[in-house]
Coordinates of C-alpha atoms in Angstrom, one line a residue:
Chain J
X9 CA 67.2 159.4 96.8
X10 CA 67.8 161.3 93.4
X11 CA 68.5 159.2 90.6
X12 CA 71.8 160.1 88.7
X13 CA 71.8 162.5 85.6
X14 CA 73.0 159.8 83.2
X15 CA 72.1 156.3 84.2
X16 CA 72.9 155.1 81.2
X17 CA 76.6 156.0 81.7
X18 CA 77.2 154.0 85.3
X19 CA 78.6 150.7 85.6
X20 CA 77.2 147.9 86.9
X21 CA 79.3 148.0 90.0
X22 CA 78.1 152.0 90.5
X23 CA 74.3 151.4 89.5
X24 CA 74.5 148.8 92.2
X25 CA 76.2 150.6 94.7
X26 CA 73.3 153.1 94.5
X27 CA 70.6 150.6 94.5
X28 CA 72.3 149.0 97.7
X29 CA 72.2 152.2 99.1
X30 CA 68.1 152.1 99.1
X31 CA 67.4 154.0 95.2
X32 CA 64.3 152.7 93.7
X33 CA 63.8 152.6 90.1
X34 CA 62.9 150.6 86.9
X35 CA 66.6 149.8 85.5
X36 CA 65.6 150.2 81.8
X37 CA 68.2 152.4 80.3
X38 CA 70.6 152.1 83.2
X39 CA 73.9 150.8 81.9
X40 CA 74.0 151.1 78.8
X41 CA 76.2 148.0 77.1
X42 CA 75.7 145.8 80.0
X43 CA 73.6 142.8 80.4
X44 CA 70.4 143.3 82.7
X45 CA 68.7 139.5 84.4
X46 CA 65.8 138.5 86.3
X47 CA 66.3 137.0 89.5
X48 CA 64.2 134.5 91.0
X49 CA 65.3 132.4 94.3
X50 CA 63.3 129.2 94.9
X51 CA 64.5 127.1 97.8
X52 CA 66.6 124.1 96.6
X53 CA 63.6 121.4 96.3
X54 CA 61.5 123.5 93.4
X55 CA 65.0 123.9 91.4
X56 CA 64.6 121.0 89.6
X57 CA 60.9 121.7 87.9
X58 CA 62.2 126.2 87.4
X59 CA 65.2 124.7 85.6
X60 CA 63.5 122.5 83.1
X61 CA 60.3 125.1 83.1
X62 CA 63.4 127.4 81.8
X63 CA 64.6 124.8 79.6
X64 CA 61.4 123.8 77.8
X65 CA 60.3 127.6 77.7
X66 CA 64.1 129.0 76.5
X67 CA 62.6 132.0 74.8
X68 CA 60.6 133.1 77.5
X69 CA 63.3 132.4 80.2
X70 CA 67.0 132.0 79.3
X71 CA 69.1 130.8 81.9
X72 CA 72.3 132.9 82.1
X73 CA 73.2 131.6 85.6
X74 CA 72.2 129.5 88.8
X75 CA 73.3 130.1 92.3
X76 CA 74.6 127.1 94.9
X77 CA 72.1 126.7 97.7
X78 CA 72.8 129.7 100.0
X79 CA 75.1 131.7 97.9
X80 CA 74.5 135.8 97.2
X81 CA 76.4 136.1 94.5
X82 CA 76.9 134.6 91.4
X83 CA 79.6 134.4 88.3
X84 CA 77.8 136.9 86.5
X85 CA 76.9 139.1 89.3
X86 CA 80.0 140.4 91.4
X87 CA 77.5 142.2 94.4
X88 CA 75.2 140.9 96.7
X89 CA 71.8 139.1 95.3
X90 CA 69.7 140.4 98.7
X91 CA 70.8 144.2 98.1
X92 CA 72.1 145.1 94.6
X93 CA 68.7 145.1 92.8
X94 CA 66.7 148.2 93.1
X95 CA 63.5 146.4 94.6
X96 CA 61.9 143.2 95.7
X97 CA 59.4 141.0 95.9
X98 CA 59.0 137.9 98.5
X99 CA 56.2 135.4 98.4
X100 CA 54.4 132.7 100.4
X101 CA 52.7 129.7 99.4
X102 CA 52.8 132.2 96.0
X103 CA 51.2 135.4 97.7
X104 CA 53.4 138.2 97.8
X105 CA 54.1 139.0 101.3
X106 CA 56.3 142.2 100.9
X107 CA 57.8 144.8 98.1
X108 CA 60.9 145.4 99.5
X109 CA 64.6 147.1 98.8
X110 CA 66.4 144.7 100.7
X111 CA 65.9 141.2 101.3
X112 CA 68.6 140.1 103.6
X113 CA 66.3 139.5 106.5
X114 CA 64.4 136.6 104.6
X115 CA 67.4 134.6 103.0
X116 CA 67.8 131.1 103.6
X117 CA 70.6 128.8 103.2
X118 CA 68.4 126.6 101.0
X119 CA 68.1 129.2 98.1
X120 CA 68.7 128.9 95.1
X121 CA 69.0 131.9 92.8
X122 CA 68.0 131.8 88.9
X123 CA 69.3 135.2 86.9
X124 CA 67.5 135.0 83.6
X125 CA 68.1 137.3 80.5
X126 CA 66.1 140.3 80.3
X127 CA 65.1 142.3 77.2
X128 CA 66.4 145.3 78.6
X129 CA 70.1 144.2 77.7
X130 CA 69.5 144.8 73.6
X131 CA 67.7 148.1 74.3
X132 CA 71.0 150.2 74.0
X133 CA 71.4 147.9 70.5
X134 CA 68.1 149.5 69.3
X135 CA 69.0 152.6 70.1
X136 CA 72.6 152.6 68.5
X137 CA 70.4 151.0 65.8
X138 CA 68.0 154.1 65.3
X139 CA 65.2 152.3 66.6
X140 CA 63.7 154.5 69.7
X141 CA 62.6 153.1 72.9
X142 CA 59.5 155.1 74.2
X143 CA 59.7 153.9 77.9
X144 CA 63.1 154.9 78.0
X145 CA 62.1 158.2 76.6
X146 CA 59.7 158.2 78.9
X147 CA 61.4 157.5 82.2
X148 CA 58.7 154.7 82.7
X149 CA 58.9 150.9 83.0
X150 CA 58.2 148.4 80.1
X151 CA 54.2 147.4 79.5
X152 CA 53.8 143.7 80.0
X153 CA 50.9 141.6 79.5
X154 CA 49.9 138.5 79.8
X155 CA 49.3 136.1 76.0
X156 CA 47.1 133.4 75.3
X157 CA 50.3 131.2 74.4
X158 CA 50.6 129.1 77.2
X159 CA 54.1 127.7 77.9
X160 CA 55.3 123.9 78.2
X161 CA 54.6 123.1 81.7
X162 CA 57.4 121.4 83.6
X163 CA 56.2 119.5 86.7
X164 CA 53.8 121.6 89.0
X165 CA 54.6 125.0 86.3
X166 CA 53.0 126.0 84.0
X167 CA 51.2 129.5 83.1
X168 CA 51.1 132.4 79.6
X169 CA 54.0 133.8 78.1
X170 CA 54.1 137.2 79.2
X171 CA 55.7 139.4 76.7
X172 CA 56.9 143.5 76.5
X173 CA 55.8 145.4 74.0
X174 CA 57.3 148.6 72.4
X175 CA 55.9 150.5 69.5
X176 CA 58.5 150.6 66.9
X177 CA 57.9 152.9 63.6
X178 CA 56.8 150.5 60.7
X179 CA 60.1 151.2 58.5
X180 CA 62.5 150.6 61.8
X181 CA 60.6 147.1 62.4
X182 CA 62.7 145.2 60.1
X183 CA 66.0 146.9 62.0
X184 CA 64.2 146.0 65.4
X185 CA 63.9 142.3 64.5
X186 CA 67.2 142.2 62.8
X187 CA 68.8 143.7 65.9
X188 CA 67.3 142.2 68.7
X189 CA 67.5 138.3 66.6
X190 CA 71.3 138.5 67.4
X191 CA 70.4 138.2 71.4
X192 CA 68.8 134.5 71.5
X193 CA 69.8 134.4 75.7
X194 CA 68.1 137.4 76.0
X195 CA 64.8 136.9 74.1
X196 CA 65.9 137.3 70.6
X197 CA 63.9 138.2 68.0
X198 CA 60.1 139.2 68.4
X199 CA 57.7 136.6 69.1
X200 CA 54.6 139.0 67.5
X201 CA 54.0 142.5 65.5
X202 CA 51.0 144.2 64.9
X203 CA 47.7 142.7 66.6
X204 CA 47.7 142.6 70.4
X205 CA 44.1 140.7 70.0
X206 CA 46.0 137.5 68.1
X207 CA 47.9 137.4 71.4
X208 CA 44.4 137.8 73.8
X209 CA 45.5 141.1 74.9
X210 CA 42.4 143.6 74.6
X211 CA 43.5 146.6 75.8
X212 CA 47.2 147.4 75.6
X213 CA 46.8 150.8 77.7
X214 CA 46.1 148.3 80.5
X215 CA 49.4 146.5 81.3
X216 CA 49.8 143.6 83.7
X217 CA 52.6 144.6 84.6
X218 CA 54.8 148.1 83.9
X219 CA 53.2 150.9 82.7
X220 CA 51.4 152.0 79.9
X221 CA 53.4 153.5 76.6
X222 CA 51.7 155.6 73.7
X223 CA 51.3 153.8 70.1
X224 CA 51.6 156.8 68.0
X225 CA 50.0 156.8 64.4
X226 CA 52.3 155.0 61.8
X227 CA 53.6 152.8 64.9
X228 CA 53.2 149.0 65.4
X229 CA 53.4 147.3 68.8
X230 CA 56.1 144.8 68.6
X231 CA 56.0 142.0 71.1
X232 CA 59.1 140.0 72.9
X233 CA 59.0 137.3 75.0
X234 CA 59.8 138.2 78.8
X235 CA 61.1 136.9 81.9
X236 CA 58.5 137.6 84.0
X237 CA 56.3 134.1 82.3
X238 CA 58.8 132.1 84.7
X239 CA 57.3 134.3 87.6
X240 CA 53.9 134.2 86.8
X241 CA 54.8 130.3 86.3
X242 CA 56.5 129.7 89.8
X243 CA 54.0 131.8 92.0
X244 CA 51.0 129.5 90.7
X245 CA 52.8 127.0 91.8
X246 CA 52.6 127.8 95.3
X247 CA 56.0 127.3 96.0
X248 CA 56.5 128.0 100.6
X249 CA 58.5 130.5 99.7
X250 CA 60.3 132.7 96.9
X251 CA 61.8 135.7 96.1
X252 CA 62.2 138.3 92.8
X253 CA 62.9 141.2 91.8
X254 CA 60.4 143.7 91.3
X255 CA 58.8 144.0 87.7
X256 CA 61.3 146.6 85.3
X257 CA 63.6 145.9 88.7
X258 CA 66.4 144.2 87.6
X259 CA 69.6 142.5 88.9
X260 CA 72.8 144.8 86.5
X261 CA 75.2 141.7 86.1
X262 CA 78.9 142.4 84.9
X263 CA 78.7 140.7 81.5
X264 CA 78.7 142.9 78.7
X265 CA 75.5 142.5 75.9
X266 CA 78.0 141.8 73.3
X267 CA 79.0 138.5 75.2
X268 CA 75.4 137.2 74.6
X269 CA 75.3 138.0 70.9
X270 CA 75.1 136.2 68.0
X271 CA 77.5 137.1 64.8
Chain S
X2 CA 72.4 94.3 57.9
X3 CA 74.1 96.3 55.2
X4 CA 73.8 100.0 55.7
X5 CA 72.1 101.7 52.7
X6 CA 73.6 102.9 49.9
X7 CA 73.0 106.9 51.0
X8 CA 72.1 107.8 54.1
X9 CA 72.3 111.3 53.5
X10 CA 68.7 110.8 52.2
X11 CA 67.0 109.1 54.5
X12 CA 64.0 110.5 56.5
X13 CA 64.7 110.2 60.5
X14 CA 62.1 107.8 60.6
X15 CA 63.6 105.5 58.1
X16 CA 67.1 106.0 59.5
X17 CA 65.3 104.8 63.1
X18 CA 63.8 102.1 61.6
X19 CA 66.9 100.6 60.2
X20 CA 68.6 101.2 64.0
X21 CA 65.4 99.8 65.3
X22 CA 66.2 96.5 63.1
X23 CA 69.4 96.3 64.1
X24 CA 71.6 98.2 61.9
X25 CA 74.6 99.9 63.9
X26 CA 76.7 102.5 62.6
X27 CA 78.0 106.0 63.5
X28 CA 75.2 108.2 62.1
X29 CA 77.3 111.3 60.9
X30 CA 76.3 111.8 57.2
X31 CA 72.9 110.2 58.2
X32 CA 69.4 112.0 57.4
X33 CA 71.2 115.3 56.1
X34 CA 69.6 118.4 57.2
X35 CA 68.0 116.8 60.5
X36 CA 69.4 117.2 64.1
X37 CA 71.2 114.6 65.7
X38 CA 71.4 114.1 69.6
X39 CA 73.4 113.0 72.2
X40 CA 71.0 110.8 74.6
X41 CA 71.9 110.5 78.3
X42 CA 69.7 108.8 80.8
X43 CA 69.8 109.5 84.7
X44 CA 67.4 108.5 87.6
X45 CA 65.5 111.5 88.5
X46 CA 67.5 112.0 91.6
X47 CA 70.0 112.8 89.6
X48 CA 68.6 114.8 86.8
X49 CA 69.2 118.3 88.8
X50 CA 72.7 118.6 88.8
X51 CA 73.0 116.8 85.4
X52 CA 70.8 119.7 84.0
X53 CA 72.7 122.8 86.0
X54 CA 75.9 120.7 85.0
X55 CA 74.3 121.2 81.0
X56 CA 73.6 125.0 81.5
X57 CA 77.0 125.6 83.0
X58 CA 78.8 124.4 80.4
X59 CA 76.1 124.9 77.7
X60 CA 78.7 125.3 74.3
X61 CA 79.6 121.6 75.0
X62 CA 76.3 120.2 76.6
X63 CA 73.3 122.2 74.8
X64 CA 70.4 120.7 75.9
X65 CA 67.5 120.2 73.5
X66 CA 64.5 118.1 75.2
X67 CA 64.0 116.5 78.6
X68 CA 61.2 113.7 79.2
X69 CA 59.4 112.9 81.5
X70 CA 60.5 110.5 84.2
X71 CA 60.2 106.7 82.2
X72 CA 58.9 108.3 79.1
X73 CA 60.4 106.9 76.0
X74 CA 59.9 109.6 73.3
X75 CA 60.6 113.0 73.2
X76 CA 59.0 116.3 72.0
X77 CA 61.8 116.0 69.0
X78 CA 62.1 112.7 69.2
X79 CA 58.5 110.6 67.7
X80 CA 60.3 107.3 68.1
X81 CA 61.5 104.6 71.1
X82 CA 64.4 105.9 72.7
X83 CA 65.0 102.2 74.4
X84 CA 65.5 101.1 70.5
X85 CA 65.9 103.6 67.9
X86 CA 69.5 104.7 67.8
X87 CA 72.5 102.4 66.6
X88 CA 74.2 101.7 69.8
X89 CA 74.0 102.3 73.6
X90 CA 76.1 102.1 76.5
X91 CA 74.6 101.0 80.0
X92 CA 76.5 101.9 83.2
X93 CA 75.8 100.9 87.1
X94 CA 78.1 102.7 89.6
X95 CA 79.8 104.8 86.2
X96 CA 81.2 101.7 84.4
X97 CA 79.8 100.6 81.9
X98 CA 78.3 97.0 82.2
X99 CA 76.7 96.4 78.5
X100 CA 77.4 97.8 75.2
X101 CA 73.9 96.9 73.0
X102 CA 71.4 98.2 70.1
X103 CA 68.3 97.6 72.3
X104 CA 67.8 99.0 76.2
X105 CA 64.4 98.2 76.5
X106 CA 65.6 95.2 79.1
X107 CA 67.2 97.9 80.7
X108 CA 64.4 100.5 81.0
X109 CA 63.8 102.2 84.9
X110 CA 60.4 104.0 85.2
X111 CA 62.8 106.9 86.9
X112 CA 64.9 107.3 84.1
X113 CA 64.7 110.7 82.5
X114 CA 66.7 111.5 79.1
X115 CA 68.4 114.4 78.4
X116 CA 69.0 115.0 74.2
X117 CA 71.7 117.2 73.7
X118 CA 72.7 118.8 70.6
X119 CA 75.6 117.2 68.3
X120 CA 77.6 118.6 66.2
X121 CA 76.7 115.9 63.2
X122 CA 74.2 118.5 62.5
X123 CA 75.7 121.1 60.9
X124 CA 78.3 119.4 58.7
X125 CA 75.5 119.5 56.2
X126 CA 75.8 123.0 56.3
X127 CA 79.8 122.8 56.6
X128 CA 79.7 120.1 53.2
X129 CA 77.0 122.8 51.4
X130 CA 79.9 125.6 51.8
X131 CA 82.4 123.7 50.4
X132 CA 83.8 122.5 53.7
X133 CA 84.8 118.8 53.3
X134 CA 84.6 116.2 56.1
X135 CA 87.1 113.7 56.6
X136 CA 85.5 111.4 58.3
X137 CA 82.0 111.5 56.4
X138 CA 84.2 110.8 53.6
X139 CA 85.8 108.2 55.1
X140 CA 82.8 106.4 56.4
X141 CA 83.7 106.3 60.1
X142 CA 83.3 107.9 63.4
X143 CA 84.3 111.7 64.1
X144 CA 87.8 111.8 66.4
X145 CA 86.8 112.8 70.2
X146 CA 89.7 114.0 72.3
X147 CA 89.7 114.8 76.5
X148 CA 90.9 118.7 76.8
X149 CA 92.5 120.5 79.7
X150 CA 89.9 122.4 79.3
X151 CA 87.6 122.1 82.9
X152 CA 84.1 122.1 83.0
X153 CA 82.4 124.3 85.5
X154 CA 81.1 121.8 88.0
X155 CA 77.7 120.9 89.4
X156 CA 76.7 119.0 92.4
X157 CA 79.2 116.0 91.9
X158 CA 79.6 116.3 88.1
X159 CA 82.8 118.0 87.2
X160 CA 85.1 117.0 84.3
X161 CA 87.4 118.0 81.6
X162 CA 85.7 119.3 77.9
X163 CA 85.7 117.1 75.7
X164 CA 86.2 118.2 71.6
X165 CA 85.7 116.9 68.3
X166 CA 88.2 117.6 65.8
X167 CA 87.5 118.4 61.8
X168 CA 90.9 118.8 59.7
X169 CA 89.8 121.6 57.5
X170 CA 92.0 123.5 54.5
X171 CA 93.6 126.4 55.8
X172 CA 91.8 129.0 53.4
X173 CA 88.2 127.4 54.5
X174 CA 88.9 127.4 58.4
X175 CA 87.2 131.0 58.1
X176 CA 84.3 129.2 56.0
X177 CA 84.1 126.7 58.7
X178 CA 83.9 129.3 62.0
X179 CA 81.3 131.3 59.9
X180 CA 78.9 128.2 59.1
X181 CA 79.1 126.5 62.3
X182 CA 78.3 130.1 64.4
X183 CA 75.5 129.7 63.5
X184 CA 74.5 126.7 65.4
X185 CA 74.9 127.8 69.1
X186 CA 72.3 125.0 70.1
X187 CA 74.7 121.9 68.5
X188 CA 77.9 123.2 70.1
X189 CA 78.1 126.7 67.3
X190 CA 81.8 127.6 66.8
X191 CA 84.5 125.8 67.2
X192 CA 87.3 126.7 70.4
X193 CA 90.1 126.0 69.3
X194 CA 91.9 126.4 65.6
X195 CA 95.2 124.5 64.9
X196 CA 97.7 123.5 68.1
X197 CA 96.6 120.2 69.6
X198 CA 99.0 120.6 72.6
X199 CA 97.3 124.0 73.7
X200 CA 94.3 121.5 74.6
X201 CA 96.7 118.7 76.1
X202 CA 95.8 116.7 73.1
X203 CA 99.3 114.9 72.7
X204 CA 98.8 113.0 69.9
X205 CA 95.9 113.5 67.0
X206 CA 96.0 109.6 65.8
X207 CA 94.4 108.4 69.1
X208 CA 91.3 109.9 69.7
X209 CA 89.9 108.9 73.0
X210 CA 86.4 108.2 71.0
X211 CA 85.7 107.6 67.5
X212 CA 88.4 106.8 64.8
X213 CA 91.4 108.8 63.5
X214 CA 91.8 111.0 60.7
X215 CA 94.4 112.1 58.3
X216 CA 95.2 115.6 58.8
X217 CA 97.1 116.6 55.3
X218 CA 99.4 118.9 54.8
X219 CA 97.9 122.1 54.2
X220 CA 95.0 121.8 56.5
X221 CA 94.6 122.7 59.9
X222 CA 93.0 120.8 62.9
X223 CA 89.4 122.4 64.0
X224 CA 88.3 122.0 67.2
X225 CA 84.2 122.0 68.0
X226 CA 82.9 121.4 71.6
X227 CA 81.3 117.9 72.1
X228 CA 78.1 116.2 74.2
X229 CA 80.7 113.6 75.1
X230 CA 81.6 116.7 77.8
X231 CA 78.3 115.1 80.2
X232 CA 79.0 111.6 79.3
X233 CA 82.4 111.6 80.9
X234 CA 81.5 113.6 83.6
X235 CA 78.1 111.6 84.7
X236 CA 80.0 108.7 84.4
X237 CA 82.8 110.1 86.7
X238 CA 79.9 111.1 89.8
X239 CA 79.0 106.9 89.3
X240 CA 75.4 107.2 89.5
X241 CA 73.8 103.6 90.3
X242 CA 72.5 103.6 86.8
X243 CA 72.7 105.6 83.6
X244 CA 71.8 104.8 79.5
X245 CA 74.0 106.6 76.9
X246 CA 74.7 106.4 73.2
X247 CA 77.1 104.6 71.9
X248 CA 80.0 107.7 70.8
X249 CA 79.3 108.5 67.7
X250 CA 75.6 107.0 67.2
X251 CA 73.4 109.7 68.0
X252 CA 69.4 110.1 67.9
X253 CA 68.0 110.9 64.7
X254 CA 65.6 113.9 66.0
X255 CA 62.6 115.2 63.6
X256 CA 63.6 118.5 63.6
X257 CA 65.1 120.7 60.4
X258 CA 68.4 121.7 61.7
X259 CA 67.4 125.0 60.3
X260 CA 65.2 125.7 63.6
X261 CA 68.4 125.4 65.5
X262 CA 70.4 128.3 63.3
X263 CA 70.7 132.0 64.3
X264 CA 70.5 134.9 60.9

């Protein structure tokens, strides 16, 4: 399937209807203005430990919603958890088992589903803020790594802070942390700028997750917290079974950015 | 015991001390610049849906630690939870069965406390903008009203918000809005500015919790969102046991209330 001209310009109800319909892509840059989440669906007896893993580790995972056991929808999210997101990932005893578009064949009535803020949602802010976004520009997925800040563990979870990086010019960085401290559910400010090493990352052409992005001379990379530290968290864990969206692949809710903003 | 003769200046761990011996009081005013807590303590069965019933509803019920099953500090919190706030309430089936300074009789090795943030701690901030506070500067306990405003329910807790209420000068209400935004984490701005009866409130001189205030001509009623919110609704889902605060006399935590403010 071709992705549209202007993905930025869709709404959450079209960028879903196209994902649904079996489009695979990194949802960076798609719907501009709206808020983007991680999903993660645990069954109903791990809930307890993700939720306070969440709560003790706020910056890395913000909780902007939580599913009844079963459900495929959610306040924030007016389409259907198994389809809408553009691809999956399902795990067993914490070893992925499939990537998949589609994960209505492995649902269970005992899930619950965690959306978590995603630093995707104050990308557009950036941009309206003169601060460019190479991956965008790119038409890649965000680097991610994994830190040598470990997180507050939380009954059986515990694991890194895995953060995204983008290089931001070093007169915008000021505007980038101005900017992105006004979205506290969805990361907020930058946790690190400058030295990947401080954080234990040795070669930042070698992501963990995403793909790589170029640090062009007179650039520094800027690091914020990300999502994916609950996933990394949970599959260690061994949970008997889980599901997620794909890294970059996120769940398009129908709550505007501006909603999680601070003044 | 005769309370000191400012408690503004008091260091958390003198304030705790003086609970410790004995001393009860409502603790707005107390240790200026430090975050106060509402403490609520649940057997670990039913810490789930007490925690999903917090992120629900998170303006009223911010939560700010969560211990360990029969732990009695917190991360923010280096004192005795059993002993170092004024006054606690202790419930079996939701009613409440003791009103006492010292739980420790009490204790459960499944009892896991929640702190959640109160709004004592910004009116240090609201007094520093030239905001007064009537009941600071009356020396008694902030008015608490039931809204007919519902919470979003969880599991079996479900109940109505409950608010605070500050009478503020009509040409500071901006003032106040602007101060207290900045504290998502201990309930941030307030809901409601000036008509009681839009939140069912029928009558301003009794307050379902705390004391009354004057509201003088000139001034308008302020309406902030308040922990009290979980309270009434844990109480409501009788759980066999559960450990509150006393309305009004909080837990002294040792952190800066300036960790807790958005730019």
């Amino acid at each position: 399937m071709t992705p549209p001209q202007d993905p930025a310009r869709l709404t959450p109800r079209e960028a879903r209807a196209l994902f649904r319909a079996g489009l695979v892509t990194p949802t960076s840059g798609w719907s501009a203005g709206w808020t983007q989440a991680n999903l993660i669906a645990l069954p109903r007896d791990r809930a307890y430990d993700f939720l306070l893993f969440a709560q003790r580790n706020a910056q890395s995972c913000p909780v902007l919603d939580v599913t009844e056991p079963g459900d495929v929808a959610a306040s924030i999210f007016d389409g259907d958890l198994r389809t809408d997101l553009p691809a999956y990932r399902v795990y067993e005893l914490g070893e992925q088992v499939a990537e998949t578009t589609d994960v209505t064949s492995y649902w269970r009535d005992d899930l619950v589903c965690f959306l978590l803020g995603c630093s995707f949602t104050f990308e557009s802010a950036l941009i309206e803020a003169g601060v460019p976004v190479r991956h965008i520009e790119a038409g890649t997925n965000v680097p991610m790594y994994r830190t040598n800040l470990p997180c507050r563990s939380a009954g059986e979870l515990w694991g890194p802070t895995v953060v995204t990086m983008r290089p931001v010019p070093a007169h915008l960085v000021p505007a980038a942390v101005r900017v992105t401290s006004r979205y506290p559910a969805v990361h907020g400010a930058p946790i690190h700028v400058g030295d990947p090493a401080l954080l234990g990352i040795t070669d930042l052409d070698k992501p963990d997750f995403g793909d790589p992005v170029e640090v062009r001379q007179g650039e520094l990379p800027v690091f914020w917290c990300c999502g994916v530290t609950s996933q990394a968290a949970v599959m260690r864990s061994r949970p008997a079974f889980a599901i997620s969206h794909a890294p970059g692949s996120m769940a398009i809710t129908d709550v505007r950015d501006s909603a999680y903003a601070v003044p």
